[in-house]
mmCIF file of C-alpha atoms in Angstrom:
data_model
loop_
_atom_site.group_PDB
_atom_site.id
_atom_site.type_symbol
_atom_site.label_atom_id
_atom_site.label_comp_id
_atom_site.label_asym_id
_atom_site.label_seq_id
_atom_site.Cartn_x
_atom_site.Cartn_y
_atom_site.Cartn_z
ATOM 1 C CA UNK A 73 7.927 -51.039 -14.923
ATOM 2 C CA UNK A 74 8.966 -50.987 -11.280
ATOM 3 C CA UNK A 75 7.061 -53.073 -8.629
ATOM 4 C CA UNK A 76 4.250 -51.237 -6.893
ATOM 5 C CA UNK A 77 3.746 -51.691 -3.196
ATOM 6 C CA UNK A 78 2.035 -50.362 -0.184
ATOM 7 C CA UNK A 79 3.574 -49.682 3.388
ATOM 8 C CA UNK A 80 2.533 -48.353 6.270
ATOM 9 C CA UNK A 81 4.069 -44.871 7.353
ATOM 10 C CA UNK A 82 4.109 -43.384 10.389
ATOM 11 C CA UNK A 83 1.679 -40.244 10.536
ATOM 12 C CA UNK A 84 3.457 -36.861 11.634
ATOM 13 C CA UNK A 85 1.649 -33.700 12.469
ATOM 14 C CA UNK A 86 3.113 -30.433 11.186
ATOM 15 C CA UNK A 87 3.260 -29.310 7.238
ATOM 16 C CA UNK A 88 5.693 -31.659 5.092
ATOM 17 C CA UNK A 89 7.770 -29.361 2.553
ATOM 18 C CA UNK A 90 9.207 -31.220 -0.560
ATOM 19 C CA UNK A 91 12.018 -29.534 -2.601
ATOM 20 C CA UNK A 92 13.447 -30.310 -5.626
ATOM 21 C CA UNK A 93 16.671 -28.199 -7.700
ATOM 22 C CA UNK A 94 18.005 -29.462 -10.822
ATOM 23 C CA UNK A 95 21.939 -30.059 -11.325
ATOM 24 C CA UNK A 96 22.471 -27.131 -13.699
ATOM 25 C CA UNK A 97 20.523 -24.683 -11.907
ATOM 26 C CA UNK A 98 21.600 -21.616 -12.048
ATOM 27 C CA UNK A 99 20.402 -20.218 -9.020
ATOM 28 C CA UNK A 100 22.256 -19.339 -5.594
ATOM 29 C CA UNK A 101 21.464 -19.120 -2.209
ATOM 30 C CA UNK A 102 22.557 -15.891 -2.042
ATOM 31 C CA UNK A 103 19.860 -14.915 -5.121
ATOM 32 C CA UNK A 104 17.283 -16.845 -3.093
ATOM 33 C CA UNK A 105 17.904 -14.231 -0.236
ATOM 34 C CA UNK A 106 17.950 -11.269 -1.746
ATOM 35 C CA UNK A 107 14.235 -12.054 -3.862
ATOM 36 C CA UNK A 108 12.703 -13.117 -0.308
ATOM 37 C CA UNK A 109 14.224 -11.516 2.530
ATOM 38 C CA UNK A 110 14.517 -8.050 3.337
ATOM 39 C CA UNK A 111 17.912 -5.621 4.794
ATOM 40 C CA UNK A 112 18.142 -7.942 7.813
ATOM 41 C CA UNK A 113 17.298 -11.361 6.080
ATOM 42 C CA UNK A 114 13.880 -11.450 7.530
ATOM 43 C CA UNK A 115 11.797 -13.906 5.042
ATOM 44 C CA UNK A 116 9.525 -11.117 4.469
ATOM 45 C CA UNK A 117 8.115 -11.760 0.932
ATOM 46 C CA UNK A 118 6.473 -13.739 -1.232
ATOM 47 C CA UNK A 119 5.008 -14.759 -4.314
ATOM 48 C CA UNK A 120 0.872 -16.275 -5.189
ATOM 49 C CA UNK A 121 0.078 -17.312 -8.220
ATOM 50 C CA UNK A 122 -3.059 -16.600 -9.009
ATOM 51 C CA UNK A 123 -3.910 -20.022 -11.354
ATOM 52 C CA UNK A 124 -7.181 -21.917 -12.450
ATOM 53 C CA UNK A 125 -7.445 -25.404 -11.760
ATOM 54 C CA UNK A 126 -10.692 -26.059 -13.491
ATOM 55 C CA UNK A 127 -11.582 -25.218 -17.030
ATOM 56 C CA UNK A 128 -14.069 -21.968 -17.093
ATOM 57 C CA UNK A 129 -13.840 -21.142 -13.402
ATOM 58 C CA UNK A 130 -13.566 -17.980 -12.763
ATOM 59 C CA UNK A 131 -12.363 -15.874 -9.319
ATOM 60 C CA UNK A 132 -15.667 -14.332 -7.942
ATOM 61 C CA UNK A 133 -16.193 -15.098 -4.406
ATOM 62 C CA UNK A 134 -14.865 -14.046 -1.395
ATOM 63 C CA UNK A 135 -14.275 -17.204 -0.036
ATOM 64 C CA UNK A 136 -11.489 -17.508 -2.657
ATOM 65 C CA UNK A 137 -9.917 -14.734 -2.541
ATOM 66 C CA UNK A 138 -9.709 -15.584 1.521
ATOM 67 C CA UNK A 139 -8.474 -19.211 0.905
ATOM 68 C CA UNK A 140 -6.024 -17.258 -1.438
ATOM 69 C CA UNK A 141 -4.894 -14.676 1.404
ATOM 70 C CA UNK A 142 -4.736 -17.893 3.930
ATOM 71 C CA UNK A 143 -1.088 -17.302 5.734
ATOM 72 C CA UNK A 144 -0.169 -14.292 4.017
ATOM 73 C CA UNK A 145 -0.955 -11.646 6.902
ATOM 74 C CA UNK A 146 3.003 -12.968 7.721
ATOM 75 C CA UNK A 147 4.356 -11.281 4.485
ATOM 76 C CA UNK A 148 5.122 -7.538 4.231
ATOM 77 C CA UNK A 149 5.540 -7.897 1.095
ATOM 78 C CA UNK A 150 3.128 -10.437 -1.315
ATOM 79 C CA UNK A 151 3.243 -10.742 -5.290
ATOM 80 C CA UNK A 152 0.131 -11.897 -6.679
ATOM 81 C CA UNK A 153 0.842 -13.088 -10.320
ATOM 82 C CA UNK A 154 -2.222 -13.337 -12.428
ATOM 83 C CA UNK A 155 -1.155 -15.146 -15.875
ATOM 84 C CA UNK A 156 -3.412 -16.926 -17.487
ATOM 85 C CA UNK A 157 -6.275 -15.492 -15.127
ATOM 86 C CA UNK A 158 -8.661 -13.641 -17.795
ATOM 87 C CA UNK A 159 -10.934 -12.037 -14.648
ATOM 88 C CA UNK A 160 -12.188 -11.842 -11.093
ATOM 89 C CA UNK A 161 -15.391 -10.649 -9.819
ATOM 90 C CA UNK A 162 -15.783 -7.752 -7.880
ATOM 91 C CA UNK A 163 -16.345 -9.606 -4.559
ATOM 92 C CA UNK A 164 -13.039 -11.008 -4.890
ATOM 93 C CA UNK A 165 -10.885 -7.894 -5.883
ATOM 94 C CA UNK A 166 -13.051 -6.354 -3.209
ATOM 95 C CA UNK A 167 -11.789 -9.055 -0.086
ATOM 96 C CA UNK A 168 -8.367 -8.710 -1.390
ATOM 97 C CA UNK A 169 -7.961 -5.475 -1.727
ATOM 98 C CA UNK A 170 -10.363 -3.432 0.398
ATOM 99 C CA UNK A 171 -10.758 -5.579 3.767
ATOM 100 C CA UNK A 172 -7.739 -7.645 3.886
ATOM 101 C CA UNK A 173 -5.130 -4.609 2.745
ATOM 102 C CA UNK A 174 -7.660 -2.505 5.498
ATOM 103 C CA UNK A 175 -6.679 -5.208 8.233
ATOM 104 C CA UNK A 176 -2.926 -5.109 6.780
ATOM 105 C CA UNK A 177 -1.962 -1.930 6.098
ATOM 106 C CA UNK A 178 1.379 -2.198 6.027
ATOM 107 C CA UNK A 179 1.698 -5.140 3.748
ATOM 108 C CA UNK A 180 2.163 -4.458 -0.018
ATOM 109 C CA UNK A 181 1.227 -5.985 -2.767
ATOM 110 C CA UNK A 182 3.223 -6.489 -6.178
ATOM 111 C CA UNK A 183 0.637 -7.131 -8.849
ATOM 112 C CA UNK A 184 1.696 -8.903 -12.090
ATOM 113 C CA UNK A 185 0.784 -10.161 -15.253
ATOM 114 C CA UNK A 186 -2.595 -8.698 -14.758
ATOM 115 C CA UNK A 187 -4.600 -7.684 -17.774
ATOM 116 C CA UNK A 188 -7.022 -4.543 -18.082
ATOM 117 C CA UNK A 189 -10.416 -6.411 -16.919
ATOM 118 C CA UNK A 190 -8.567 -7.462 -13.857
ATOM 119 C CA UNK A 191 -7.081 -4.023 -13.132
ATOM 120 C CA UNK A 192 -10.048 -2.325 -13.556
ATOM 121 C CA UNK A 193 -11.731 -4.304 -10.686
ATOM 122 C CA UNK A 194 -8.503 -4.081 -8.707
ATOM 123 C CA UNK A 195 -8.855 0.043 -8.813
ATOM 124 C CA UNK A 196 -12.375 -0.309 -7.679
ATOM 125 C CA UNK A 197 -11.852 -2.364 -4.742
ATOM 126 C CA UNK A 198 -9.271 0.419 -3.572
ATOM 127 C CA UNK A 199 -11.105 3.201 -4.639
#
């Protein structure tokens, strides 16, 4: 076991990014481009999983779906992924995609891995 200790550090303002790539990776810059950026290499999408952190919580409320949609009013294009997500409420579908797509119009979004109970509020919220 390696010795624990504590330092002090210097406090920065600003947003601290951490990224990580294995050796073998197969992936390229070039393949990081193209699934982000659009024609003129404009970082114009990207990707929100939609995940559970607590067991049996569902997505109701609207102030998820807004802490969800936090920052994204930059993206013309934003996939929401949905695995493992077994519903939402109708509030939430509603903030996401009634008033927020209402106030962005000309951002899209890319649903996947959404199941039938989760579409079905998704078409009423647009409807």
């Amino acid at each position: 076991m390696q010795d624990i200790y504590v330092k002090d550090v210097r406090s920065v303002k600003g947003t601290r990014v951490d990224f990580s790539l294995r050796l073998a990776s197969q992936k390229t810059l070039s393949g990081l481009f193209s699934q982000y950026t659009d024609e003129s290499f404009e970082f114009s999408k990207t990707g929100v999983k939609v995940k559970l952190y607590h067991y049996n919580v569902d997505y109701v409320s609207r102030s998820q779906a807004r802490r969800i949609l936090a920052g994204l009013e930059k993206f013309k294009t934003v996939e929401l992924d949905f695995k493992d997500v077994n519903t939402v409420g109708q509030a939430f579908a509603d903030e996401i995609f009634r008033i927020w797509q209402g106030k962005h119009p000309n951002a899209k979004f890319i649903i996947k891995d959404a199941n039938e109970n989760i579409m079905l509020m998704i078409n009423r919220a647009q409807t």
